[in-house]
PDB file of N, CA and C in Angstrom:
ATOM      1  N   MET A1104      -0.757 -13.670  -1.926  1.00 67.00           N
ATOM      2  CA  MET A1104       0.648 -13.897  -1.708  1.00 67.00           C
ATOM      3  C   MET A1104       0.872 -14.420  -0.292  1.00 67.00           C
ATOM      4  N   ALA A1105       0.057 -13.949   0.659  1.00 64.00           N
ATOM      5  CA  ALA A1105       0.226 -14.364   2.049  1.00 64.00           C
ATOM      6  C   ALA A1105       0.039 -15.862   2.210  1.00 64.00           C
ATOM      7  N   TRP A1106      -0.846 -16.444   1.435  1.00 68.00           N
ATOM      8  CA  TRP A1106      -1.121 -17.872   1.588  1.00 68.00           C
ATOM      9  C   TRP A1106      -0.233 -18.741   0.712  1.00 68.00           C
ATOM     10  N   GLN A1107       0.525 -18.157  -0.203  1.00 70.00           N
ATOM     11  CA  GLN A1107       1.357 -18.941  -1.108  1.00 70.00           C
ATOM     12  C   GLN A1107       2.823 -18.991  -0.690  1.00 70.00           C
ATOM     13  N   THR A1108       3.300 -17.948  -0.037  1.00 67.00           N
ATOM     14  CA  THR A1108       4.717 -17.866   0.302  1.00 67.00           C
ATOM     15  C   THR A1108       5.103 -18.970   1.271  1.00 67.00           C
ATOM     16  N   GLY A1109       6.119 -19.704   0.932  1.00 67.00           N
ATOM     17  CA  GLY A1109       6.639 -20.750   1.815  1.00 67.00           C
ATOM     18  C   GLY A1109       5.865 -22.049   1.781  1.00 67.00           C
ATOM     19  N   MET A1110       4.853 -22.139   0.943  1.00 72.00           N
ATOM     20  CA  MET A1110       4.073 -23.367   0.852  1.00 72.00           C
ATOM     21  C   MET A1110       4.751 -24.322  -0.129  1.00 72.00           C
ATOM     22  N   ALA A1111       4.778 -25.577   0.230  1.00 77.00           N
ATOM     23  CA  ALA A1111       5.376 -26.585  -0.649  1.00 77.00           C
ATOM     24  C   ALA A1111       4.519 -26.743  -1.906  1.00 77.00           C
ATOM     25  N   GLY A1112       5.171 -26.841  -3.044  1.00 82.00           N
ATOM     26  CA  GLY A1112       4.477 -27.112  -4.294  1.00 82.00           C
ATOM     27  C   GLY A1112       3.857 -25.905  -4.975  1.00 82.00           C
ATOM     28  N   VAL A1113       4.034 -24.708  -4.436  1.00 81.00           N
ATOM     29  CA  VAL A1113       3.480 -23.514  -5.087  1.00 81.00           C
ATOM     30  C   VAL A1113       4.422 -23.106  -6.213  1.00 81.00           C
ATOM     31  N   ALA A1114       3.851 -22.947  -7.384  1.00 83.00           N
ATOM     32  CA  ALA A1114       4.659 -22.553  -8.546  1.00 83.00           C
ATOM     33  C   ALA A1114       5.164 -21.119  -8.385  1.00 83.00           C
ATOM     34  N   LEU A1115       6.394 -20.898  -8.796  1.00 82.00           N
ATOM     35  CA  LEU A1115       7.001 -19.576  -8.688  1.00 82.00           C
ATOM     36  C   LEU A1115       6.188 -18.529  -9.437  1.00 82.00           C
ATOM     37  N   TRP A1116       5.598 -18.892 -10.573  1.00 86.00           N
ATOM     38  CA  TRP A1116       4.848 -17.927 -11.366  1.00 86.00           C
ATOM     39  C   TRP A1116       3.672 -17.363 -10.583  1.00 86.00           C
ATOM     40  N   ARG A1117       3.089 -18.148  -9.677  1.00 84.00           N
ATOM     41  CA  ARG A1117       1.959 -17.654  -8.891  1.00 84.00           C
ATOM     42  C   ARG A1117       2.397 -16.530  -7.946  1.00 84.00           C
ATOM     43  N   ILE A1118       3.578 -16.673  -7.370  1.00 80.00           N
ATOM     44  CA  ILE A1118       4.091 -15.639  -6.477  1.00 80.00           C
ATOM     45  C   ILE A1118       4.456 -14.392  -7.279  1.00 80.00           C
ATOM     46  N   VAL A1119       5.050 -14.600  -8.455  1.00 85.00           N
ATOM     47  CA  VAL A1119       5.417 -13.470  -9.312  1.00 85.00           C
ATOM     48  C   VAL A1119       4.166 -12.722  -9.766  1.00 85.00           C
ATOM     49  N   VAL A1120       3.126 -13.440 -10.159  1.00 87.00           N
ATOM     50  CA  VAL A1120       1.886 -12.795 -10.603  1.00 87.00           C
ATOM     51  C   VAL A1120       1.241 -12.031  -9.449  1.00 87.00           C
ATOM     52  N   ALA A1121       1.233 -12.612  -8.259  1.00 83.00           N
ATOM     53  CA  ALA A1121       0.659 -11.922  -7.098  1.00 83.00           C
ATOM     54  C   ALA A1121       1.422 -10.626  -6.811  1.00 83.00           C
ATOM     55  N   GLY A1122       2.755 -10.656  -6.904  1.00 82.00           N
ATOM     56  CA  GLY A1122       3.553  -9.448  -6.706  1.00 82.00           C
ATOM     57  C   GLY A1122       3.284  -8.410  -7.781  1.00 82.00           C
ATOM     58  N   ALA A1123       3.118  -8.868  -9.023  1.00 87.00           N
ATOM     59  CA  ALA A1123       2.832  -7.943 -10.117  1.00 87.00           C
ATOM     60  C   ALA A1123       1.470  -7.284  -9.931  1.00 87.00           C
ATOM     61  N   VAL A1124       0.483  -8.050  -9.499  1.00 87.00           N
ATOM     62  CA  VAL A1124      -0.851  -7.490  -9.253  1.00 87.00           C
ATOM     63  C   VAL A1124      -0.784  -6.436  -8.150  1.00 87.00           C
ATOM     64  N   MET A1125      -0.011  -6.707  -7.112  1.00 80.00           N
ATOM     65  CA  MET A1125       0.136  -5.723  -6.035  1.00 80.00           C
ATOM     66  C   MET A1125       0.803  -4.458  -6.560  1.00 80.00           C
ATOM     67  N   GLY A1126       1.817  -4.590  -7.393  1.00 81.00           N
ATOM     68  CA  GLY A1126       2.504  -3.423  -7.952  1.00 81.00           C
ATOM     69  C   GLY A1126       1.606  -2.606  -8.863  1.00 81.00           C
ATOM     70  N   VAL A1127       0.835  -3.271  -9.694  1.00 86.00           N
ATOM     71  CA  VAL A1127      -0.096  -2.572 -10.586  1.00 86.00           C
ATOM     72  C   VAL A1127      -1.157  -1.851  -9.757  1.00 86.00           C
ATOM     73  N   GLY A1128      -1.632  -2.500  -8.713  1.00 81.00           N
ATOM     74  CA  GLY A1128      -2.627  -1.876  -7.840  1.00 81.00           C
ATOM     75  C   GLY A1128      -2.098  -0.606  -7.203  1.00 81.00           C
ATOM     76  N   ALA A1129      -0.855  -0.633  -6.749  1.00 77.00           N
ATOM     77  CA  ALA A1129      -0.254   0.560  -6.157  1.00 77.00           C
ATOM     78  C   ALA A1129      -0.140   1.675  -7.199  1.00 77.00           C
ATOM     79  N   GLY A1130       0.280   1.316  -8.396  1.00 78.00           N
ATOM     80  CA  GLY A1130       0.404   2.306  -9.461  1.00 78.00           C
ATOM     81  C   GLY A1130      -0.934   2.907  -9.864  1.00 78.00           C
ATOM     82  N   MET A1131      -1.985   2.103  -9.779  1.00 81.00           N
ATOM     83  CA  MET A1131      -3.308   2.579 -10.170  1.00 81.00           C
ATOM     84  C   MET A1131      -3.983   3.407  -9.082  1.00 81.00           C
ATOM     85  N   THR A1132      -3.407   3.456  -7.897  1.00 78.00           N
ATOM     86  CA  THR A1132      -4.016   4.255  -6.839  1.00 78.00           C
ATOM     87  C   THR A1132      -3.263   5.545  -6.548  1.00 78.00           C
ATOM     88  N   LEU A1133      -1.966   5.575  -6.743  1.00 74.00           N
ATOM     89  CA  LEU A1133      -1.190   6.753  -6.366  1.00 74.00           C
ATOM     90  C   LEU A1133      -1.504   7.977  -7.223  1.00 74.00           C
ATOM     91  N   MET A1134      -1.479   7.832  -8.530  1.00 76.00           N
ATOM     92  CA  MET A1134      -1.729   8.987  -9.403  1.00 76.00           C
ATOM     93  C   MET A1134      -3.174   9.490  -9.279  1.00 76.00           C
ATOM     94  N   PRO A1135      -4.188   8.621  -9.276  1.00 80.00           N
ATOM     95  CA  PRO A1135      -5.550   9.141  -9.081  1.00 80.00           C
ATOM     96  C   PRO A1135      -5.731   9.839  -7.734  1.00 80.00           C
ATOM     97  N   ALA A1136      -5.040   9.374  -6.711  1.00 77.00           N
ATOM     98  CA  ALA A1136      -5.148  10.046  -5.409  1.00 77.00           C
ATOM     99  C   ALA A1136      -4.579  11.459  -5.486  1.00 77.00           C
ATOM    100  N   MET A1137      -3.439  11.624  -6.144  1.00 77.00           N
ATOM    101  CA  MET A1137      -2.848  12.959  -6.296  1.00 77.00           C
ATOM    102  C   MET A1137      -3.737  13.851  -7.171  1.00 77.00           C
ATOM    103  N   THR A1138      -4.307  13.288  -8.215  1.00 81.00           N
ATOM    104  CA  THR A1138      -5.184  14.057  -9.101  1.00 81.00           C
ATOM    105  C   THR A1138      -6.431  14.512  -8.351  1.00 81.00           C
ATOM    106  N   THR A1139      -6.997  13.619  -7.569  1.00 81.00           N
ATOM    107  CA  THR A1139      -8.188  13.957  -6.799  1.00 81.00           C
ATOM    108  C   THR A1139      -7.893  15.049  -5.778  1.00 81.00           C
ATOM    109  N   ALA A1140      -6.724  15.007  -5.192  1.00 79.00           N
ATOM    110  CA  ALA A1140      -6.363  15.999  -4.169  1.00 79.00           C
ATOM    111  C   ALA A1140      -6.253  17.406  -4.745  1.00 79.00           C
ATOM    112  N   THR A1141      -5.926  17.530  -6.019  1.00 84.00           N
ATOM    113  CA  THR A1141      -5.737  18.857  -6.610  1.00 84.00           C
ATOM    114  C   THR A1141      -6.843  19.245  -7.602  1.00 84.00           C
ATOM    115  N   ARG A1142      -7.817  18.422  -7.773  1.00 85.00           N
ATOM    116  CA  ARG A1142      -8.839  18.632  -8.806  1.00 85.00           C
ATOM    117  C   ARG A1142      -9.559  19.972  -8.699  1.00 85.00           C
ATOM    118  N   GLY A1143      -9.977  20.375  -7.535  1.00 85.00           N
ATOM    119  CA  GLY A1143     -10.798  21.576  -7.399  1.00 85.00           C
ATOM    120  C   GLY A1143     -10.030  22.858  -7.150  1.00 85.00           C
ATOM    121  N   LEU A1144      -8.722  22.802  -7.218  1.00 87.00           N
ATOM    122  CA  LEU A1144      -7.929  24.003  -6.921  1.00 87.00           C
ATOM    123  C   LEU A1144      -7.847  24.930  -8.119  1.00 87.00           C
ATOM    124  N   PRO A1145      -7.814  26.242  -7.857  1.00 90.00           N
ATOM    125  CA  PRO A1145      -7.598  27.185  -8.961  1.00 90.00           C
ATOM    126  C   PRO A1145      -6.157  27.058  -9.470  1.00 90.00           C
ATOM    127  N   PRO A1146      -5.924  27.398 -10.730  1.00 87.00           N
ATOM    128  CA  PRO A1146      -4.596  27.221 -11.327  1.00 87.00           C
ATOM    129  C   PRO A1146      -3.457  27.895 -10.562  1.00 87.00           C
ATOM    130  N   ASP A1147      -3.726  29.049  -9.939  1.00 91.00           N
ATOM    131  CA  ASP A1147      -2.643  29.745  -9.239  1.00 91.00           C
ATOM    132  C   ASP A1147      -2.227  29.033  -7.945  1.00 91.00           C
ATOM    133  N   ARG A1148      -3.025  28.095  -7.457  1.00 88.00           N
ATOM    134  CA  ARG A1148      -2.689  27.373  -6.218  1.00 88.00           C
ATOM    135  C   ARG A1148      -2.069  25.999  -6.494  1.00 88.00           C
ATOM    136  N   LEU A1149      -2.060  25.564  -7.746  1.00 85.00           N
ATOM    137  CA  LEU A1149      -1.530  24.245  -8.086  1.00 85.00           C
ATOM    138  C   LEU A1149      -0.046  24.062  -7.772  1.00 85.00           C
ATOM    139  N   PRO A1150       0.820  25.063  -8.041  1.00 86.00           N
ATOM    140  CA  PRO A1150       2.238  24.850  -7.708  1.00 86.00           C
ATOM    141  C   PRO A1150       2.462  24.584  -6.209  1.00 86.00           C
ATOM    142  N   GLY A1151       1.795  25.349  -5.355  1.00 85.00           N
ATOM    143  CA  GLY A1151       1.947  25.142  -3.916  1.00 85.00           C
ATOM    144  C   GLY A1151       1.381  23.807  -3.469  1.00 85.00           C
ATOM    145  N   ALA A1152       0.237  23.427  -4.055  1.00 83.00           N
ATOM    146  CA  ALA A1152      -0.378  22.146  -3.710  1.00 83.00           C
ATOM    147  C   ALA A1152       0.510  20.988  -4.160  1.00 83.00           C
ATOM    148  N   SER A1153       1.081  21.116  -5.338  1.00 79.00           N
ATOM    149  CA  SER A1153       1.970  20.067  -5.842  1.00 79.00           C
ATOM    150  C   SER A1153       3.177  19.897  -4.931  1.00 79.00           C
ATOM    151  N   THR A1154       3.734  21.016  -4.492  1.00 80.00           N
ATOM    152  CA  THR A1154       4.880  20.957  -3.575  1.00 80.00           C
ATOM    153  C   THR A1154       4.484  20.300  -2.257  1.00 80.00           C
ATOM    154  N   ALA A1155       3.342  20.711  -1.714  1.00 78.00           N
ATOM    155  CA  ALA A1155       2.886  20.135  -0.442  1.00 78.00           C
ATOM    156  C   ALA A1155       2.614  18.646  -0.576  1.00 78.00           C
ATOM    157  N   LEU A1156       1.982  18.249  -1.668  1.00 75.00           N
ATOM    158  CA  LEU A1156       1.661  16.831  -1.855  1.00 75.00           C
ATOM    159  C   LEU A1156       2.910  15.977  -2.062  1.00 75.00           C
ATOM    160  N   ASN A1157       3.929  16.554  -2.665  1.00 72.00           N
ATOM    161  CA  ASN A1157       5.143  15.778  -2.900  1.00 72.00           C
ATOM    162  C   ASN A1157       6.101  15.800  -1.723  1.00 72.00           C
ATOM    163  N   THR A1158       6.011  16.810  -0.872  1.00 74.00           N
ATOM    164  CA  THR A1158       6.898  16.896   0.289  1.00 74.00           C
ATOM    165  C   THR A1158       6.351  16.120   1.471  1.00 74.00           C
ATOM    166  N   ALA A1159       5.126  16.414   1.848  1.00 65.00           N
ATOM    167  CA  ALA A1159       4.544  15.764   3.034  1.00 65.00           C
ATOM    168  C   ALA A1159       4.450  14.251   2.877  1.00 65.00           C
ATOM    169  N   PRO A1160       3.955  13.726   1.744  1.00 63.00           N
ATOM    170  CA  PRO A1160       3.901  12.269   1.633  1.00 63.00           C
ATOM    171  C   PRO A1160       5.270  11.612   1.617  1.00 63.00           C
ATOM    172  N   SER A1161       6.276  12.301   1.081  1.00 66.00           N
ATOM    173  CA  SER A1161       7.585  11.656   1.049  1.00 66.00           C
ATOM    174  C   SER A1161       8.134  11.497   2.466  1.00 66.00           C
ATOM    175  N   VAL A1162       7.896  12.494   3.320  1.00 68.00           N
ATOM    176  CA  VAL A1162       8.322  12.382   4.720  1.00 68.00           C
ATOM    177  C   VAL A1162       7.505  11.293   5.411  1.00 68.00           C
ATOM    178  N   THR A1163       6.187  11.326   5.205  1.00 68.00           N
ATOM    179  CA  THR A1163       5.319  10.309   5.803  1.00 68.00           C
ATOM    180  C   THR A1163       5.677   8.924   5.285  1.00 68.00           C
ATOM    181  N   THR A1164       5.931   8.827   3.999  1.00 70.00           N
ATOM    182  CA  THR A1164       6.287   7.536   3.410  1.00 70.00           C
ATOM    183  C   THR A1164       7.584   7.009   3.996  1.00 70.00           C
ATOM    184  N   ARG A1165       8.561   7.875   4.153  1.00 75.00           N
ATOM    185  CA  ARG A1165       9.839   7.419   4.732  1.00 75.00           C
ATOM    186  C   ARG A1165       9.648   6.940   6.165  1.00 75.00           C
ATOM    187  N   LEU A1166       8.859   7.681   6.948  1.00 79.00           N
ATOM    188  CA  LEU A1166       8.608   7.267   8.332  1.00 79.00           C
ATOM    189  C   LEU A1166       7.810   5.971   8.375  1.00 79.00           C
ATOM    190  N   ALA A1167       6.756   5.889   7.557  1.00 76.00           N
ATOM    191  CA  ALA A1167       5.936   4.684   7.544  1.00 76.00           C
ATOM    192  C   ALA A1167       6.733   3.491   7.019  1.00 76.00           C
ATOM    193  N   ALA A1168       7.566   3.717   6.016  1.00 75.00           N
ATOM    194  CA  ALA A1168       8.378   2.616   5.491  1.00 75.00           C
ATOM    195  C   ALA A1168       9.356   2.116   6.544  1.00 75.00           C
ATOM    196  N   SER A1169       9.934   3.020   7.307  1.00 81.00           N
ATOM    197  CA  SER A1169      10.860   2.610   8.371  1.00 81.00           C
ATOM    198  C   SER A1169      10.132   1.822   9.451  1.00 81.00           C
ATOM    199  N   ALA A1170       8.975   2.326   9.870  1.00 82.00           N
ATOM    200  CA  ALA A1170       8.206   1.622  10.903  1.00 82.00           C
ATOM    201  C   ALA A1170       7.697   0.279  10.384  1.00 82.00           C
ATOM    202  N   GLY A1171       7.218   0.267   9.146  1.00 78.00           N
ATOM    203  CA  GLY A1171       6.737  -0.984   8.557  1.00 78.00           C
ATOM    204  C   GLY A1171       7.838  -2.011   8.393  1.00 78.00           C
ATOM    205  N   THR A1172       9.008  -1.558   7.973  1.00 78.00           N
ATOM    206  CA  THR A1172      10.141  -2.473   7.831  1.00 78.00           C
ATOM    207  C   THR A1172      10.535  -3.055   9.172  1.00 78.00           C
ATOM    208  N   ALA A1173      10.560  -2.219  10.189  1.00 82.00           N
ATOM    209  CA  ALA A1173      10.891  -2.711  11.529  1.00 82.00           C
ATOM    210  C   ALA A1173       9.852  -3.728  12.004  1.00 82.00           C
ATOM    211  N   LEU A1174       8.567  -3.403  11.825  1.00 80.00           N
ATOM    212  CA  LEU A1174       7.507  -4.318  12.245  1.00 80.00           C
ATOM    213  C   LEU A1174       7.584  -5.638  11.491  1.00 80.00           C
ATOM    214  N   LEU A1175       7.736  -5.553  10.177  1.00 75.00           N
ATOM    215  CA  LEU A1175       7.748  -6.765   9.375  1.00 75.00           C
ATOM    216  C   LEU A1175       9.072  -7.506   9.452  1.00 75.00           C
ATOM    217  N   SER A1176      10.056  -6.953  10.133  1.00 77.00           N
ATOM    218  CA  SER A1176      11.291  -7.688  10.425  1.00 77.00           C
ATOM    219  C   SER A1176      11.154  -8.448  11.730  1.00 77.00           C
ATOM    220  N   VAL A1177      10.397  -7.883  12.655  1.00 81.00           N
ATOM    221  CA  VAL A1177      10.204  -8.516  13.957  1.00 81.00           C
ATOM    222  C   VAL A1177       9.254  -9.709  13.855  1.00 81.00           C
ATOM    223  N   VAL A1178       8.227  -9.591  13.008  1.00 78.00           N
ATOM    224  CA  VAL A1178       7.223 -10.656  12.922  1.00 78.00           C
ATOM    225  C   VAL A1178       7.832 -11.995  12.519  1.00 78.00           C
ATOM    226  N   PRO A1179       8.579 -12.091  11.413  1.00 73.00           N
ATOM    227  CA  PRO A1179       9.133 -13.415  11.087  1.00 73.00           C
ATOM    228  C   PRO A1179      10.215 -13.860  12.071  1.00 73.00           C
ATOM    229  N   ALA A1180      10.916 -12.907  12.650  1.00 74.00           N
ATOM    230  CA  ALA A1180      11.940 -13.284  13.632  1.00 74.00           C
ATOM    231  C   ALA A1180      11.294 -13.929  14.847  1.00 74.00           C
ATOM    232  N   SER A1181      10.118 -13.444  15.222  1.00 77.00           N
ATOM    233  CA  SER A1181       9.440 -14.032  16.377  1.00 77.00           C
ATOM    234  C   SER A1181       8.790 -15.366  16.026  1.00 77.00           C
ATOM    235  N   ALA A1182       8.464 -15.566  14.744  1.00 72.00           N
ATOM    236  CA  ALA A1182       7.814 -16.813  14.313  1.00 72.00           C
ATOM    237  C   ALA A1182       8.827 -17.907  13.998  1.00 72.00           C
ATOM    238  N   GLY A1183      10.083 -17.551  13.879  1.00 69.00           N
ATOM    239  CA  GLY A1183      11.106 -18.550  13.574  1.00 69.00           C
ATOM    240  C   GLY A1183      11.387 -18.629  12.082  1.00 69.00           C
ATOM    241  N   PRO A1184      12.393 -19.429  11.707  1.00 69.00           N
ATOM    242  CA  PRO A1184      12.829 -19.467  10.311  1.00 69.00           C
ATOM    243  C   PRO A1184      11.954 -20.336   9.403  1.00 69.00           C
ATOM    244  N   SER A1185      10.894 -20.888   9.903  1.00 72.00           N
ATOM    245  CA  SER A1185      10.054 -21.760   9.081  1.00 72.00           C
ATOM    246  C   SER A1185       9.226 -20.936   8.090  1.00 72.00           C
ATOM    247  N   PRO A1186       8.674 -21.589   7.080  1.00 74.00           N
ATOM    248  CA  PRO A1186       7.791 -20.871   6.140  1.00 74.00           C
ATOM    249  C   PRO A1186       6.592 -20.224   6.823  1.00 74.00           C
ATOM    250  N   ALA A1187       6.203 -20.734   7.979  1.00 74.00           N
ATOM    251  CA  ALA A1187       5.079 -20.129   8.708  1.00 74.00           C
ATOM    252  C   ALA A1187       5.376 -18.679   9.070  1.00 74.00           C
ATOM    253  N   GLY A1188       6.630 -18.367   9.345  1.00 75.00           N
ATOM    254  CA  GLY A1188       7.006 -16.993   9.657  1.00 75.00           C
ATOM    255  C   GLY A1188       6.779 -16.059   8.482  1.00 75.00           C
ATOM    256  N   PHE A1189       7.086 -16.540   7.280  1.00 76.00           N
ATOM    257  CA  PHE A1189       6.863 -15.723   6.089  1.00 76.00           C
ATOM    258  C   PHE A1189       5.374 -15.574   5.807  1.00 76.00           C
ATOM    259  N   ARG A1190       4.603 -16.635   5.998  1.00 79.00           N
ATOM    260  CA  ARG A1190       3.152 -16.531   5.810  1.00 79.00           C
ATOM    261  C   ARG A1190       2.557 -15.542   6.807  1.00 79.00           C
ATOM    262  N   LEU A1191       3.038 -15.594   8.043  1.00 80.00           N
ATOM    263  CA  LEU A1191       2.546 -14.660   9.054  1.00 80.00           C
ATOM    264  C   LEU A1191       2.885 -13.223   8.663  1.00 80.00           C
ATOM    265  N   THR A1192       4.086 -13.005   8.159  1.00 78.00           N
ATOM    266  CA  THR A1192       4.492 -11.666   7.732  1.00 78.00           C
ATOM    267  C   THR A1192       3.602 -11.163   6.604  1.00 78.00           C
ATOM    268  N   ARG A1193       3.326 -12.003   5.631  1.00 79.00           N
ATOM    269  CA  ARG A1193       2.452 -11.605   4.516  1.00 79.00           C
ATOM    270  C   ARG A1193       1.031 -11.344   5.015  1.00 79.00           C
ATOM    271  N   THR A1194       0.578 -12.122   5.976  1.00 83.00           N
ATOM    272  CA  THR A1194      -0.758 -11.923   6.526  1.00 83.00           C
ATOM    273  C   THR A1194      -0.840 -10.606   7.285  1.00 83.00           C
ATOM    274  N   VAL A1195       0.192 -10.286   8.058  1.00 82.00           N
ATOM    275  CA  VAL A1195       0.231  -9.001   8.772  1.00 82.00           C
ATOM    276  C   VAL A1195       0.251  -7.853   7.758  1.00 82.00           C
ATOM    277  N   THR A1196       1.011  -8.021   6.683  1.00 81.00           N
ATOM    278  CA  THR A1196       1.049  -6.996   5.638  1.00 81.00           C
ATOM    279  C   THR A1196      -0.330  -6.802   5.024  1.00 81.00           C
ATOM    280  N   ALA A1197      -1.024  -7.898   4.743  1.00 84.00           N
ATOM    281  CA  ALA A1197      -2.371  -7.812   4.176  1.00 84.00           C
ATOM    282  C   ALA A1197      -3.332  -7.126   5.153  1.00 84.00           C
ATOM    283  N   ALA A1198      -3.187  -7.401   6.433  1.00 86.00           N
ATOM    284  CA  ALA A1198      -4.040  -6.762   7.442  1.00 86.00           C
ATOM    285  C   ALA A1198      -3.782  -5.256   7.487  1.00 86.00           C
ATOM    286  N   LEU A1199      -2.516  -4.859   7.410  1.00 82.00           N
ATOM    287  CA  LEU A1199      -2.188  -3.430   7.393  1.00 82.00           C
ATOM    288  C   LEU A1199      -2.743  -2.761   6.140  1.00 82.00           C
ATOM    289  N   LEU A1200      -2.678  -3.458   5.022  1.00 81.00           N
ATOM    290  CA  LEU A1200      -3.237  -2.935   3.783  1.00 81.00           C
ATOM    291  C   LEU A1200      -4.747  -2.767   3.911  1.00 81.00           C
ATOM    292  N   LEU A1201      -5.404  -3.734   4.524  1.00 87.00           N
ATOM    293  CA  LEU A1201      -6.849  -3.640   4.729  1.00 87.00           C
ATOM    294  C   LEU A1201      -7.200  -2.437   5.604  1.00 87.00           C
ATOM    295  N   LEU A1202      -6.399  -2.187   6.636  1.00 83.00           N
ATOM    296  CA  LEU A1202      -6.635  -0.998   7.466  1.00 83.00           C
ATOM    297  C   LEU A1202      -6.522   0.282   6.639  1.00 83.00           C
ATOM    298  N   GLY A1203      -5.546   0.309   5.734  1.00 78.00           N
ATOM    299  CA  GLY A1203      -5.393   1.468   4.858  1.00 78.00           C
ATOM    300  C   GLY A1203      -6.574   1.642   3.922  1.00 78.00           C
ATOM    301  N   VAL A1204      -7.078   0.530   3.387  1.00 82.00           N
ATOM    302  CA  VAL A1204      -8.232   0.600   2.488  1.00 82.00           C
ATOM    303  C   VAL A1204      -9.462   1.081   3.246  1.00 82.00           C
ATOM    304  N   LEU A1205      -9.673   0.547   4.442  1.00 85.00           N
ATOM    305  CA  LEU A1205     -10.822   0.978   5.238  1.00 85.00           C
ATOM    306  C   LEU A1205     -10.725   2.468   5.588  1.00 85.00           C
ATOM    307  N   SER A1206      -9.515   2.925   5.895  1.00 79.00           N
ATOM    308  CA  SER A1206      -9.321   4.353   6.178  1.00 79.00           C
ATOM    309  C   SER A1206      -9.587   5.189   4.934  1.00 79.00           C
ATOM    310  N   ALA A1207      -9.113   4.728   3.788  1.00 77.00           N
ATOM    311  CA  ALA A1207      -9.290   5.483   2.539  1.00 77.00           C
ATOM    312  C   ALA A1207     -10.760   5.576   2.152  1.00 77.00           C
ATOM    313  N   ARG A1208     -11.535   4.553   2.467  1.00 80.00           N
ATOM    314  CA  ARG A1208     -12.964   4.590   2.141  1.00 80.00           C
ATOM    315  C   ARG A1208     -13.717   5.643   2.941  1.00 80.00           C
ATOM    316  N   ARG A1209     -13.126   6.091   4.043  1.00 79.00           N
ATOM    317  CA  ARG A1209     -13.777   7.110   4.859  1.00 79.00           C
ATOM    318  C   ARG A1209     -13.434   8.522   4.399  1.00 79.00           C
ATOM    319  N   LEU A1210     -12.552   8.658   3.428  1.00 72.00           N
ATOM    320  CA  LEU A1210     -12.217   9.977   2.906  1.00 72.00           C
ATOM    321  C   LEU A1210     -13.437  10.565   2.206  1.00 72.00           C
ATOM    322  N   PRO A1211     -13.555  11.869   2.244  1.00 72.00           N
ATOM    323  CA  PRO A1211     -14.712  12.469   1.560  1.00 72.00           C
ATOM    324  C   PRO A1211     -14.644  12.220   0.058  1.00 72.00           C
ATOM    325  N   GLY A1212     -15.761  11.903  -0.515  1.00 67.00           N
ATOM    326  CA  GLY A1212     -15.817  11.624  -1.950  1.00 67.00           C
ATOM    327  C   GLY A1212     -16.300  12.813  -2.734  1.00 67.00           C
ATOM    328  N   ARG A1213     -16.390  12.610  -4.024  1.00 55.00           N
ATOM    329  CA  ARG A1213     -16.898  13.671  -4.884  1.00 55.00           C
ATOM    330  C   ARG A1213     -18.395  13.806  -4.691  1.00 55.00           C
ATOM    331  N   SER A1214     -18.882  14.999  -4.883  1.00 54.00           N
ATOM    332  CA  SER A1214     -20.342  15.210  -4.800  1.00 54.00           C
ATOM    333  C   SER A1214     -20.985  14.679  -6.075  1.00 54.00           C
ATOM    334  N   ALA A1215     -22.284  14.432  -6.012  1.00 50.00           N
ATOM    335  CA  ALA A1215     -22.996  13.907  -7.168  1.00 50.00           C
ATOM    336  C   ALA A1215     -22.988  14.912  -8.338  1.00 50.00           C
ATOM    337  N   ALA A1216     -22.924  16.196  -8.006  1.00 50.00           N
ATOM    338  CA  ALA A1216     -22.925  17.230  -9.045  1.00 50.00           C
ATOM    339  C   ALA A1216     -21.546  17.427  -9.645  1.00 50.00           C
ATOM    340  N   GLY A1217     -20.455  16.977  -8.925  1.00 46.00           N
ATOM    341  CA  GLY A1217     -19.091  17.240  -9.349  1.00 46.00           C
ATOM    342  C   GLY A1217     -18.622  16.329 -10.376  1.00 46.00           C
TER     343      GLY A1217
END
């Protein structure tokens, strides 16, 4: 999406498909992450874990969304109103996503016996 936005001659369907792929990817990662976080807990601890997982991320998500929105509002404003500003914004977004993926890969994984 970063390389297609604002480019002359790019078909709208390509941008829509790229957005759909990003949305599906987000949906395919959120639920497995929550499941993995609670997998090894005993049943009596699941209600508390569910509450913690739904409360803490929502606060973090709101803060991160606010900071991300501010950052991604400043980037195109500094680049000007040309399509290059939108491409730069998408590229910065992709870079932030890559940082998140690299961080997630460092999370402890399941053991071979698990």
